[in-house]
mmCIF file of C-alpha atoms in Angstrom:
data_model
loop_
_atom_site.group_PDB
_atom_site.id
_atom_site.type_symbol
_atom_site.label_atom_id
_atom_site.label_comp_id
_atom_site.label_asym_id
_atom_site.label_seq_id
_atom_site.Cartn_x
_atom_site.Cartn_y
_atom_site.Cartn_z
ATOM 1 C CA MET A 1 -21.500 27.305 48.115
ATOM 2 C CA HIS A 2 -19.372 30.361 47.480
ATOM 3 C CA ARG A 3 -20.068 33.098 49.991
ATOM 4 C CA THR A 4 -20.420 36.501 48.374
ATOM 5 C CA GLU A 5 -21.836 39.200 50.585
ATOM 6 C CA TYR A 6 -23.077 42.606 49.553
ATOM 7 C CA GLY A 7 -22.243 45.822 51.330
ATOM 8 C CA PRO A 8 -24.888 48.332 52.384
ATOM 9 C CA HIS A 9 -24.806 50.029 48.994
ATOM 10 C CA GLY A 10 -24.218 47.054 46.746
ATOM 11 C CA ALA A 11 -20.463 46.541 47.023
ATOM 12 C CA ARG A 12 -19.614 42.857 46.919
ATOM 13 C CA GLU A 13 -17.645 41.372 49.783
ATOM 14 C CA ASP A 14 -16.086 37.965 49.059
ATOM 15 C CA HIS A 15 -15.309 35.835 52.113
ATOM 16 C CA GLY A 16 -14.920 32.297 50.751
ATOM 17 C CA PRO A 17 -17.195 29.236 51.017
ATOM 18 C CA VAL A 18 -20.044 28.491 53.377
ATOM 19 C CA ARG A 19 -21.009 24.828 53.239
ATOM 20 C CA TYR A 20 -23.795 24.689 55.766
ATOM 21 C CA GLY A 21 -26.168 26.977 57.548
ATOM 22 C CA PRO A 22 -26.684 27.368 61.278
ATOM 23 C CA PRO A 23 -29.611 25.498 62.813
ATOM 24 C CA VAL A 24 -32.698 27.248 64.106
ATOM 25 C CA PRO A 25 -32.206 28.022 67.823
ATOM 26 C CA GLU A 26 -33.714 25.085 69.692
ATOM 27 C CA PRO A 27 -36.189 25.633 72.537
ATOM 28 C CA GLY A 28 -34.557 22.968 74.676
ATOM 29 C CA LEU A 29 -38.040 21.828 75.704
ATOM 30 C CA PRO A 30 -39.915 18.546 75.247
ATOM 31 C CA VAL A 31 -42.429 18.423 72.421
ATOM 32 C CA LEU A 32 -45.955 19.114 73.577
ATOM 33 C CA PRO A 33 -47.588 15.660 74.107
ATOM 34 C CA GLU A 34 -50.820 16.862 72.519
ATOM 35 C CA LEU A 35 -48.999 17.577 69.249
ATOM 36 C CA VAL A 36 -47.234 14.214 69.374
ATOM 37 C CA GLY A 37 -50.630 12.565 69.660
ATOM 38 C CA VAL A 38 -52.020 14.407 66.637
ATOM 39 C CA LEU A 39 -48.960 13.551 64.546
ATOM 40 C CA ALA A 40 -49.051 9.892 65.579
ATOM 41 C CA ALA A 41 -52.763 9.609 64.786
ATOM 42 C CA ALA A 42 -52.094 10.813 61.234
ATOM 43 C CA ALA A 43 -48.988 8.685 60.662
ATOM 44 C CA GLY A 44 -50.936 6.074 58.721
ATOM 45 C CA ASP A 45 -52.422 8.576 56.267
ATOM 46 C CA THR A 46 -50.530 8.130 53.006
ATOM 47 C CA ARG A 47 -52.377 10.801 51.025
ATOM 48 C CA PRO A 48 -49.985 13.634 50.149
ATOM 49 C CA GLU A 49 -50.809 17.249 50.882
ATOM 50 C CA PRO A 50 -51.190 19.298 47.693
ATOM 51 C CA PRO A 51 -48.580 21.954 46.822
ATOM 52 C CA GLY A 52 -49.175 24.911 49.106
ATOM 53 C CA GLY A 53 -50.917 22.807 51.739
ATOM 54 C CA GLY A 54 -54.397 21.363 52.104
ATOM 55 C CA THR A 55 -57.536 23.261 53.037
ATOM 56 C CA VAL A 56 -57.440 22.247 56.720
ATOM 57 C CA LEU A 57 -53.920 23.585 57.200
ATOM 58 C CA ARG A 58 -54.616 26.801 55.289
ATOM 59 C CA GLU A 59 -57.866 27.449 57.184
ATOM 60 C CA ALA A 60 -56.022 26.987 60.489
ATOM 61 C CA ALA A 61 -53.386 29.492 59.332
ATOM 62 C CA CYS A 62 -56.136 31.991 58.459
ATOM 63 C CA ALA A 63 -57.641 31.622 61.946
ATOM 64 C CA TYR A 64 -54.202 32.109 63.496
ATOM 65 C CA TRP A 65 -53.680 35.379 61.614
ATOM 66 C CA ALA A 66 -57.248 36.554 62.213
ATOM 67 C CA ARG A 67 -56.589 36.425 65.967
ATOM 68 C CA ARG A 68 -53.706 38.807 65.302
ATOM 69 C CA GLY A 69 -55.773 41.263 63.311
ATOM 70 C CA LEU A 70 -54.851 40.029 59.826
ATOM 71 C CA GLY A 71 -57.726 38.959 57.607
ATOM 72 C CA GLY A 72 -57.750 36.764 54.514
ATOM 73 C CA GLY A 73 -59.016 33.400 53.338
ATOM 74 C CA PRO A 74 -57.478 30.002 52.524
ATOM 75 C CA ALA A 75 -57.028 31.077 48.905
ATOM 76 C CA ASP A 76 -54.519 33.680 50.142
ATOM 77 C CA VAL A 77 -52.318 31.159 51.988
ATOM 78 C CA ALA A 78 -49.551 28.761 50.950
ATOM 79 C CA ALA A 79 -47.580 26.279 53.051
ATOM 80 C CA ALA A 80 -44.218 24.612 52.520
ATOM 81 C CA PRO A 81 -41.788 22.413 54.472
ATOM 82 C CA GLY A 82 -39.908 25.230 56.174
ATOM 83 C CA THR A 83 -38.826 28.807 55.580
ATOM 84 C CA GLN A 84 -36.150 28.006 53.027
ATOM 85 C CA ALA A 85 -38.439 26.424 50.438
ATOM 86 C CA LEU A 86 -41.204 28.961 50.960
ATOM 87 C CA LEU A 87 -38.888 31.973 50.789
ATOM 88 C CA LEU A 88 -37.270 30.567 47.650
ATOM 89 C CA GLY A 89 -40.709 30.420 46.062
ATOM 90 C CA LEU A 90 -41.590 33.924 47.220
ATOM 91 C CA ILE A 91 -38.388 35.473 45.873
ATOM 92 C CA ALA A 92 -38.786 33.594 42.586
ATOM 93 C CA ALA A 93 -42.338 34.927 42.268
ATOM 94 C CA HIS A 94 -40.993 38.494 42.246
ATOM 95 C CA GLY A 95 -38.639 39.789 39.598
ATOM 96 C CA GLY A 96 -35.710 42.027 40.400
ATOM 97 C CA ASP A 97 -33.250 42.517 43.216
ATOM 98 C CA VAL A 98 -33.722 41.783 46.914
ATOM 99 C CA LEU A 99 -33.023 44.096 49.845
ATOM 100 C CA MET A 100 -32.633 42.870 53.398
ATOM 101 C CA PRO A 101 -31.339 44.282 56.686
ATOM 102 C CA ARG A 102 -27.837 43.695 57.987
ATOM 103 C CA PRO A 103 -27.681 41.400 59.898
ATOM 104 C CA CYS A 104 -30.521 39.142 58.779
ATOM 105 C CA PRO A 105 -31.640 35.529 59.310
ATOM 106 C CA ALA A 106 -29.206 33.049 57.812
ATOM 107 C CA ALA A 107 -32.015 31.350 55.873
ATOM 108 C CA TRP A 108 -32.609 34.413 53.704
ATOM 109 C CA ILE A 109 -29.323 34.978 51.905
ATOM 110 C CA PRO A 110 -28.890 31.558 50.218
ATOM 111 C CA GLN A 111 -32.332 31.741 48.612
ATOM 112 C CA ALA A 112 -31.476 34.884 46.655
ATOM 113 C CA ARG A 113 -28.127 33.400 45.645
ATOM 114 C CA LEU A 114 -29.687 30.165 44.405
ATOM 115 C CA LEU A 115 -31.924 32.227 42.120
ATOM 116 C CA GLY A 116 -29.027 34.385 40.953
ATOM 117 C CA ARG A 117 -30.658 37.503 42.367
ATOM 118 C CA PRO A 118 -28.506 40.370 43.622
ATOM 119 C CA ALA A 119 -29.069 40.847 47.366
ATOM 120 C CA TYR A 120 -28.265 44.163 49.020
ATOM 121 C CA HIS A 121 -27.913 44.620 52.765
ATOM 122 C CA VAL A 122 -29.267 47.792 54.357
ATOM 123 C CA PRO A 123 -28.024 49.014 57.766
ATOM 124 C CA THR A 124 -30.393 48.865 60.727
ATOM 125 C CA PRO A 125 -30.770 51.565 63.407
ATOM 126 C CA ALA A 126 -28.885 51.351 66.691
ATOM 127 C CA GLU A 127 -31.865 50.312 68.805
ATOM 128 C CA CYS A 128 -32.867 47.137 66.958
ATOM 129 C CA GLY A 129 -32.274 44.771 64.076
ATOM 130 C CA GLY A 130 -34.611 43.208 61.556
ATOM 131 C CA VAL A 131 -35.932 46.424 59.990
ATOM 132 C CA PRO A 132 -33.739 48.717 57.880
ATOM 133 C CA ASP A 133 -33.155 52.337 58.721
ATOM 134 C CA PRO A 134 -35.628 54.211 56.464
ATOM 135 C CA TYR A 135 -33.093 56.770 55.236
ATOM 136 C CA ALA A 136 -30.490 54.082 54.540
ATOM 137 C CA LEU A 137 -33.163 52.118 52.676
ATOM 138 C CA LEU A 138 -33.982 55.061 50.405
ATOM 139 C CA GLU A 139 -30.288 55.728 49.789
ATOM 140 C CA THR A 140 -29.639 52.068 48.965
ATOM 141 C CA VAL A 141 -32.560 51.969 46.514
ATOM 142 C CA ARG A 142 -31.257 55.134 44.851
ATOM 143 C CA ARG A 143 -27.731 53.778 44.496
ATOM 144 C CA VAL A 144 -28.853 50.365 43.237
ATOM 145 C CA ARG A 145 -30.993 51.994 40.558
ATOM 146 C CA ALA A 146 -28.173 54.372 39.627
ATOM 147 C CA GLU A 147 -25.951 51.317 39.060
ATOM 148 C CA GLY A 148 -28.558 49.683 36.815
ATOM 149 C CA GLY A 149 -30.186 47.430 39.400
ATOM 150 C CA ARG A 150 -33.900 46.715 39.821
ATOM 151 C CA PRO A 151 -34.817 46.648 43.534
ATOM 152 C CA ARG A 152 -38.233 45.013 43.811
ATOM 153 C CA LEU A 153 -38.394 43.198 47.139
ATOM 154 C CA LEU A 154 -37.648 44.012 50.791
ATOM 155 C CA VAL A 155 -37.437 41.189 53.326
ATOM 156 C CA LEU A 156 -37.600 42.186 56.993
ATOM 157 C CA SER A 157 -38.452 40.782 60.427
ATOM 158 C CA VAL A 158 -40.118 42.827 63.152
ATOM 159 C CA ALA A 159 -39.246 40.222 65.799
ATOM 160 C CA ASP A 160 -35.750 39.468 64.633
ATOM 161 C CA ASP A 161 -33.350 36.598 64.293
ATOM 162 C CA PRO A 162 -30.446 37.020 64.872
ATOM 163 C CA THR A 163 -30.581 40.130 67.078
ATOM 164 C CA ALA A 164 -33.530 38.969 69.258
ATOM 165 C CA THR A 165 -34.930 42.501 69.174
ATOM 166 C CA VAL A 166 -38.396 43.850 68.346
ATOM 167 C CA ALA A 167 -38.572 46.890 66.090
ATOM 168 C CA PRO A 168 -40.605 49.803 67.508
ATOM 169 C CA PRO A 169 -43.854 50.511 65.628
ATOM 170 C CA GLU A 170 -42.757 53.952 64.469
ATOM 171 C CA LEU A 171 -39.675 52.483 62.780
ATOM 172 C CA VAL A 172 -41.731 49.747 61.122
ATOM 173 C CA ARG A 173 -44.161 52.346 59.810
ATOM 174 C CA GLU A 174 -41.434 54.625 58.425
ATOM 175 C CA ALA A 175 -39.509 51.783 56.803
ATOM 176 C CA CYS A 176 -42.629 50.293 55.217
ATOM 177 C CA GLU A 177 -43.834 53.649 53.925
ATOM 178 C CA ALA A 178 -40.423 54.252 52.379
ATOM 179 C CA ALA A 179 -40.387 50.794 50.764
ATOM 180 C CA VAL A 180 -43.902 51.055 49.343
ATOM 181 C CA ALA A 181 -43.234 54.560 48.037
ATOM 182 C CA GLU A 182 -40.294 53.122 46.089
ATOM 183 C CA GLY A 183 -42.421 50.339 44.616
ATOM 184 C CA LEU A 184 -40.994 47.520 46.747
ATOM 185 C CA HIS A 185 -43.073 44.560 47.866
ATOM 186 C CA ILE A 186 -42.408 43.544 51.476
ATOM 187 C CA ILE A 187 -41.975 40.034 52.865
ATOM 188 C CA SER A 188 -42.445 40.178 56.633
ATOM 189 C CA ASP A 189 -40.911 37.168 58.382
ATOM 190 C CA GLU A 190 -42.895 36.890 61.623
ATOM 191 C CA THR A 191 -41.551 33.538 62.787
ATOM 192 C CA TRP A 192 -40.646 34.885 66.240
ATOM 193 C CA ARG A 193 -43.673 37.074 66.973
ATOM 194 C CA ASP A 194 -45.091 34.565 69.496
ATOM 195 C CA THR A 195 -41.859 34.382 71.488
ATOM 196 C CA LEU A 196 -41.931 37.903 72.954
ATOM 197 C CA HIS A 197 -40.293 37.836 76.371
ATOM 198 C CA ARG A 198 -42.615 40.509 77.750
ATOM 199 C CA PRO A 199 -45.718 40.357 75.562
ATOM 200 C CA HIS A 200 -47.677 42.803 77.705
ATOM 201 C CA ASP A 201 -44.924 45.426 77.545
ATOM 202 C CA THR A 202 -43.828 45.022 73.916
ATOM 203 C CA VAL A 203 -45.830 46.379 70.996
ATOM 204 C CA LEU A 204 -45.359 44.394 67.796
ATOM 205 C CA LEU A 205 -46.727 45.954 64.604
ATOM 206 C CA SER A 206 -46.947 43.729 61.553
ATOM 207 C CA PRO A 207 -46.227 45.542 58.291
ATOM 208 C CA ALA A 208 -49.353 43.834 56.934
ATOM 209 C CA GLU A 209 -51.467 45.841 59.381
ATOM 210 C CA MET A 210 -50.456 49.125 57.772
ATOM 211 C CA CYS A 211 -49.732 48.081 54.162
ATOM 212 C CA PRO A 212 -52.091 45.133 53.569
ATOM 213 C CA ASP A 213 -51.833 45.238 49.771
ATOM 214 C CA ASP A 214 -48.037 45.364 49.702
ATOM 215 C CA VAL A 215 -46.981 42.788 52.307
ATOM 216 C CA THR A 216 -46.669 39.002 52.302
ATOM 217 C CA VAL A 217 -46.380 37.545 55.801
ATOM 218 C CA LEU A 218 -44.171 34.507 56.388
ATOM 219 C CA THR A 219 -44.289 32.392 59.557
ATOM 220 C CA ASP A 220 -42.218 29.295 60.324
ATOM 221 C CA LEU A 221 -43.887 27.197 63.021
ATOM 222 C CA ALA A 222 -40.452 26.301 64.400
ATOM 223 C CA GLY A 223 -40.475 29.682 66.112
ATOM 224 C CA ALA A 224 -43.076 28.923 68.783
ATOM 225 C CA LEU A 225 -45.618 26.376 67.609
ATOM 226 C CA ALA A 226 -43.884 23.174 66.483
ATOM 227 C CA PRO A 227 -40.458 21.485 66.600
ATOM 228 C CA ALA A 228 -37.971 22.275 63.846
ATOM 229 C CA ALA A 229 -37.867 18.555 63.037
ATOM 230 C CA TRP A 230 -41.451 18.875 61.747
ATOM 231 C CA PRO A 231 -40.783 21.487 59.048
ATOM 232 C CA VAL A 232 -43.700 23.677 58.052
ATOM 233 C CA ALA A 233 -44.006 27.371 57.227
ATOM 234 C CA VAL A 234 -47.004 29.342 55.992
ATOM 235 C CA ALA A 235 -47.305 32.510 53.936
ATOM 236 C CA ARG A 236 -50.222 34.958 53.815
ATOM 237 C CA PHE A 237 -50.493 36.827 50.534
ATOM 238 C CA PRO A 238 -52.343 40.110 49.991
ATOM 239 C CA ALA A 239 -56.022 39.552 49.158
ATOM 240 C CA THR A 240 -55.606 41.287 45.794
ATOM 241 C CA ARG A 241 -55.330 40.246 42.155
ATOM 242 C CA ARG A 242 -51.582 40.845 42.366
ATOM 243 C CA GLY A 243 -51.430 38.705 45.514
ATOM 244 C CA ALA A 244 -53.219 35.869 43.715
ATOM 245 C CA VAL A 245 -50.672 36.015 40.900
ATOM 246 C CA LEU A 246 -47.767 35.929 43.348
ATOM 247 C CA ARG A 247 -49.290 32.974 45.182
ATOM 248 C CA ALA A 248 -49.767 31.071 41.913
ATOM 249 C CA ARG A 249 -46.144 31.697 40.936
ATOM 250 C CA THR A 250 -44.985 30.578 44.371
ATOM 251 C CA LEU A 251 -47.015 27.360 44.068
ATOM 252 C CA ASP A 252 -45.386 26.712 40.689
ATOM 253 C CA VAL A 253 -41.967 26.822 42.335
ATOM 254 C CA LEU A 254 -43.024 24.632 45.278
ATOM 255 C CA THR A 255 -44.493 22.109 42.832
ATOM 256 C CA ALA A 256 -41.316 22.036 40.756
ATOM 257 C CA LEU A 257 -39.249 21.469 43.899
ATOM 258 C CA GLY A 258 -41.578 18.826 45.296
ATOM 259 C CA ALA A 259 -41.664 20.987 48.432
ATOM 260 C CA LEU A 260 -44.723 19.456 50.071
ATOM 261 C CA VAL A 261 -45.697 19.381 53.743
ATOM 262 C CA THR A 262 -46.181 15.776 54.831
ATOM 263 C CA THR A 263 -49.692 14.856 55.930
ATOM 264 C CA PRO A 264 -48.866 13.994 59.579
ATOM 265 C CA VAL A 265 -46.910 17.230 59.983
ATOM 266 C CA ALA A 266 -49.711 19.193 58.323
ATOM 267 C CA ARG A 267 -52.228 17.768 60.806
ATOM 268 C CA ALA A 268 -50.032 18.662 63.781
ATOM 269 C CA ALA A 269 -49.335 22.112 62.353
ATOM 270 C CA ALA A 270 -53.039 22.796 61.832
ATOM 271 C CA HIS A 271 -53.722 21.785 65.429
ATOM 272 C CA ALA A 272 -50.986 24.094 66.700
ATOM 273 C CA LEU A 273 -52.216 26.989 64.543
ATOM 274 C CA ARG A 274 -55.686 26.670 66.063
ATOM 275 C CA GLU A 275 -53.997 27.378 69.420
ATOM 276 C CA PRO A 276 -55.950 25.199 71.848
ATOM 277 C CA ASP A 277 -55.354 25.804 75.544
ATOM 278 C CA ALA A 278 -52.385 23.428 75.806
ATOM 279 C CA VAL A 279 -50.594 25.186 72.946
ATOM 280 C CA THR A 280 -51.190 28.720 74.228
ATOM 281 C CA ARG A 281 -50.123 27.664 77.718
ATOM 282 C CA ARG A 282 -46.881 26.191 76.345
ATOM 283 C CA ILE A 283 -46.190 29.367 74.340
ATOM 284 C CA ARG A 284 -46.572 31.511 77.469
ATOM 285 C CA GLN A 285 -44.472 29.191 79.627
ATOM 286 C CA ALA A 286 -41.688 28.948 77.062
ATOM 287 C CA ALA A 287 -41.557 32.718 76.519
ATOM 288 C CA ARG A 288 -41.463 33.363 80.268
ATOM 289 C CA LEU A 289 -38.645 30.830 80.737
ATOM 290 C CA GLN A 290 -36.590 32.151 77.837
ATOM 291 C CA ALA A 291 -37.025 35.724 79.060
ATOM 292 C CA GLN A 292 -35.325 34.877 82.344
ATOM 293 C CA VAL A 293 -32.610 32.640 80.907
ATOM 294 C CA ALA A 294 -31.764 35.020 78.051
ATOM 295 C CA ALA A 295 -31.597 37.978 80.454
ATOM 296 C CA ALA A 296 -29.135 36.059 82.649
ATOM 297 C CA ALA A 297 -27.029 35.124 79.623
ATOM 298 C CA HIS A 298 -27.108 38.743 78.496
ATOM 299 C CA ARG A 299 -25.779 39.887 81.883
ATOM 300 C CA ALA A 300 -22.964 37.329 81.658
ATOM 301 C CA VAL A 301 -21.933 38.590 78.222
ATOM 302 C CA LEU A 302 -21.974 42.244 79.272
ATOM 303 C CA ALA A 303 -19.904 41.445 82.359
ATOM 304 C CA THR A 304 -16.957 40.543 80.116
ATOM 305 C CA GLY A 305 -17.042 43.891 78.336
ATOM 306 C CA ALA A 306 -18.725 42.554 75.209
ATOM 307 C CA LEU A 307 -21.806 44.230 73.723
ATOM 308 C CA ALA A 308 -25.305 42.905 73.049
ATOM 309 C CA ARG A 309 -28.745 44.427 72.742
ATOM 310 C CA PRO A 310 -31.146 43.229 75.458
ATOM 311 C CA PRO A 311 -32.994 40.198 74.031
ATOM 312 C CA GLN A 312 -36.718 40.776 73.580
ATOM 313 C CA ALA A 313 -37.801 37.649 71.699
ATOM 314 C CA GLY A 314 -36.620 34.221 70.668
ATOM 315 C CA ARG A 315 -34.093 31.803 72.147
ATOM 316 C CA HIS A 316 -30.842 33.591 71.470
ATOM 317 C CA LEU A 317 -28.946 36.852 71.689
ATOM 318 C CA TYR A 318 -26.507 38.527 69.349
ATOM 319 C CA ALA A 319 -23.169 39.399 70.898
ATOM 320 C CA ASP A 320 -20.504 41.766 69.612
ATOM 321 C CA LEU A 321 -17.112 40.768 70.998
ATOM 322 C CA GLY A 322 -15.335 43.605 69.229
ATOM 323 C CA PRO A 323 -14.279 45.215 72.544
ATOM 324 C CA LEU A 324 -12.441 41.952 73.324
ATOM 325 C CA ARG A 325 -10.574 41.863 70.015
ATOM 326 C CA THR A 326 -7.092 42.035 71.554
ATOM 327 C CA ARG A 327 -7.716 39.127 73.932
ATOM 328 C CA LEU A 328 -9.342 37.092 71.190
ATOM 329 C CA ALA A 329 -6.434 37.743 68.845
ATOM 330 C CA GLU A 330 -4.114 36.273 71.490
ATOM 331 C CA ARG A 331 -6.159 33.077 71.083
ATOM 332 C CA GLY A 332 -5.997 33.139 67.302
ATOM 333 C CA VAL A 333 -9.459 34.630 66.792
ATOM 334 C CA THR A 334 -9.429 37.518 64.321
ATOM 335 C CA ASP A 335 -12.708 37.203 62.399
ATOM 336 C CA SER A 336 -16.218 35.826 62.839
ATOM 337 C CA MET A 337 -15.389 32.444 61.273
ATOM 338 C CA GLU A 338 -12.691 31.877 63.864
ATOM 339 C CA LEU A 339 -14.985 33.254 66.558
ATOM 340 C CA GLU A 340 -17.635 30.716 65.548
ATOM 341 C CA GLU A 341 -15.167 27.856 65.983
ATOM 342 C CA TYR A 342 -13.863 29.256 69.262
ATOM 343 C CA LEU A 343 -17.266 29.757 70.904
ATOM 344 C CA THR A 344 -18.765 26.541 69.550
ATOM 345 C CA GLU A 345 -15.946 24.588 71.176
ATOM 346 C CA ARG A 346 -16.163 26.391 74.521
ATOM 347 C CA LEU A 347 -19.942 26.513 74.772
ATOM 348 C CA GLY A 348 -20.435 22.981 73.472
ATOM 349 C CA ALA A 349 -23.242 24.125 71.165
ATOM 350 C CA PRO A 350 -23.485 25.576 67.642
ATOM 351 C CA THR A 351 -22.631 29.277 67.855
ATOM 352 C CA PRO A 352 -22.761 30.723 64.348
ATOM 353 C CA GLY A 353 -20.663 33.759 63.586
ATOM 354 C CA GLY A 354 -22.054 37.009 62.268
ATOM 355 C CA HIS A 355 -20.837 36.287 58.716
ATOM 356 C CA ARG A 356 -23.684 33.788 58.418
ATOM 357 C CA PHE A 357 -26.178 36.588 58.978
ATOM 358 C CA GLY A 358 -24.735 39.020 56.448
ATOM 359 C CA ASP A 359 -22.445 40.853 58.865
ATOM 360 C CA GLU A 360 -18.901 41.760 57.897
ATOM 361 C CA LEU A 361 -16.377 38.957 58.325
ATOM 362 C CA GLY A 362 -14.095 41.221 60.352
ATOM 363 C CA ALA A 363 -16.817 42.032 62.888
ATOM 364 C CA LEU A 364 -16.499 39.731 65.904
ATOM 365 C CA ARG A 365 -20.195 38.936 66.300
ATOM 366 C CA ALA A 366 -22.035 35.693 67.005
ATOM 367 C CA ARG A 367 -25.517 34.410 67.773
ATOM 368 C CA LEU A 368 -25.627 32.726 71.179
ATOM 369 C CA GLY A 369 -28.374 30.146 71.698
ATOM 370 C CA THR A 370 -30.073 30.075 75.103
ATOM 371 C CA GLY A 371 -32.359 27.059 74.660
ATOM 372 C CA GLY A 372 -29.675 24.658 75.853
ATOM 373 C CA LEU A 373 -29.412 26.446 79.200
ATOM 374 C CA VAL A 374 -32.769 25.168 80.465
ATOM 375 C CA GLY A 375 -31.658 21.585 81.029
ATOM 376 C CA ALA A 376 -29.816 18.570 79.641
ATOM 377 C CA THR A 377 -32.519 15.927 80.186
ATOM 378 C CA PRO A 378 -36.284 15.834 79.520
ATOM 379 C CA ASP A 379 -36.980 15.921 83.274
ATOM 380 C CA GLN A 380 -34.757 18.960 83.793
ATOM 381 C CA ARG A 381 -36.356 20.800 80.883
ATOM 382 C CA ALA A 382 -39.855 20.029 82.103
ATOM 383 C CA ALA A 383 -38.909 21.280 85.572
ATOM 384 C CA SER A 384 -37.524 24.518 84.103
ATOM 385 C CA LEU A 385 -40.709 25.071 82.156
ATOM 386 C CA THR A 386 -42.978 24.972 85.205
ATOM 387 C CA ALA A 387 -40.662 26.448 87.854
ATOM 388 C CA ALA A 388 -41.668 29.759 89.432
ATOM 389 C CA ALA A 389 -37.973 30.700 89.678
ATOM 390 C CA PRO A 390 -36.126 28.670 87.019
ATOM 391 C CA LEU A 391 -32.803 30.443 87.575
ATOM 392 C CA GLU A 392 -32.721 28.977 91.076
ATOM 393 C CA LEU A 393 -32.852 25.401 89.792
ATOM 394 C CA PRO A 394 -29.455 23.692 90.210
ATOM 395 C CA HIS A 395 -29.214 22.511 86.607
ATOM 396 C CA VAL A 396 -30.061 25.947 85.202
ATOM 397 C CA GLY A 397 -27.635 27.634 87.581
ATOM 398 C CA TYR A 398 -24.899 25.214 86.547
ATOM 399 C CA ALA A 399 -25.565 25.745 82.828
ATOM 400 C CA LEU A 400 -25.437 29.515 83.254
ATOM 401 C CA SER A 401 -22.208 29.302 85.251
ATOM 402 C CA MET A 402 -20.575 27.239 82.498
ATOM 403 C CA PHE A 403 -21.865 29.725 79.913
ATOM 404 C CA ALA A 404 -20.363 32.633 81.863
ATOM 405 C CA ALA A 405 -17.077 30.757 82.320
ATOM 406 C CA ALA A 406 -16.637 30.553 78.553
ATOM 407 C CA PHE A 407 -16.543 34.359 78.472
ATOM 408 C CA ASP A 408 -14.786 34.992 81.773
ATOM 409 C CA GLU A 409 -11.444 33.896 80.341
ATOM 410 C CA LEU A 410 -11.651 36.842 77.945
ATOM 411 C CA ARG A 411 -11.788 39.457 80.697
#
């Protein structure tokens, strides 16, 4: 695939081919046995799920959102095997151009390109990623229209990949009000909302809470509820006539693609979405573990002189190694593609460069996964999950020391 990026006001930036996308950051934890049991029990069921998911899965998704203050019924929900297929259907259901923050999840950009839709990146404020600066959003819309474009859709993420930040409610409100005032529909990717490192201290406002008729919510269960190897994502459409039309168009695309959730995965996903005690306990344990490991990794990165916002959600952090440009250049690293190769080799894990998230090729940024720091074996990972002080475990301490060593040589 040819990689053409768009500047904040529509200028194209051509940086060559991208032949694969970075994987979703792995939790580094064993799959919850209860989910394995549900999947195994359904393995003999050969009946396919219908396009958009069966009633059981969609009802479970409705209950999941209802617990988070978002109403709606099964007729307002669609499911697909992962974010990519579902987002492709959502973008296809809307006409016009797509706006998204810079940086943004790597899964977003290819979908617009596959549909031949212009995609315009909008700068984010200094304190967080995932949500565009409201004034930059309005300016981008104005410029796109002045150049003959038709901006119709804004994709954002309040709990963000790649920056691992959570947008403050006042920013979400201002950005959404600006988007709706300009006639944009909003797709809110809330894949990481259940991975908040400090859930009692962090306020997460879904755009659907304030603009229910203008927001479609997208959630990939690979964020907190199910392994990435069991692909399933769900979308909640507005409970309006327009929402019903958009859902029908999205189902048309999913049907044409054959993008169906398999029955065993659908059963496991429905169980996870109902959030029984074992699932909620695992979510809390995993978030608590990642909070400590990501904070330690963040300290190691800052100690070298690099920059990174404090991680607030997810299993990663987004580092800017621009202050180390001279030392990196001595090692043949002058852009984010070369930085990706350099860090992947030294960390021994996929470390995608910022160019995969819509950032400029010349910016020395990368997403650093933290899931691999919790252990190399199932026993080590299980021990990290239940430890009162996981950073004191020998295997976690060793992993963090090796992580820090990869950056120490750049001091």
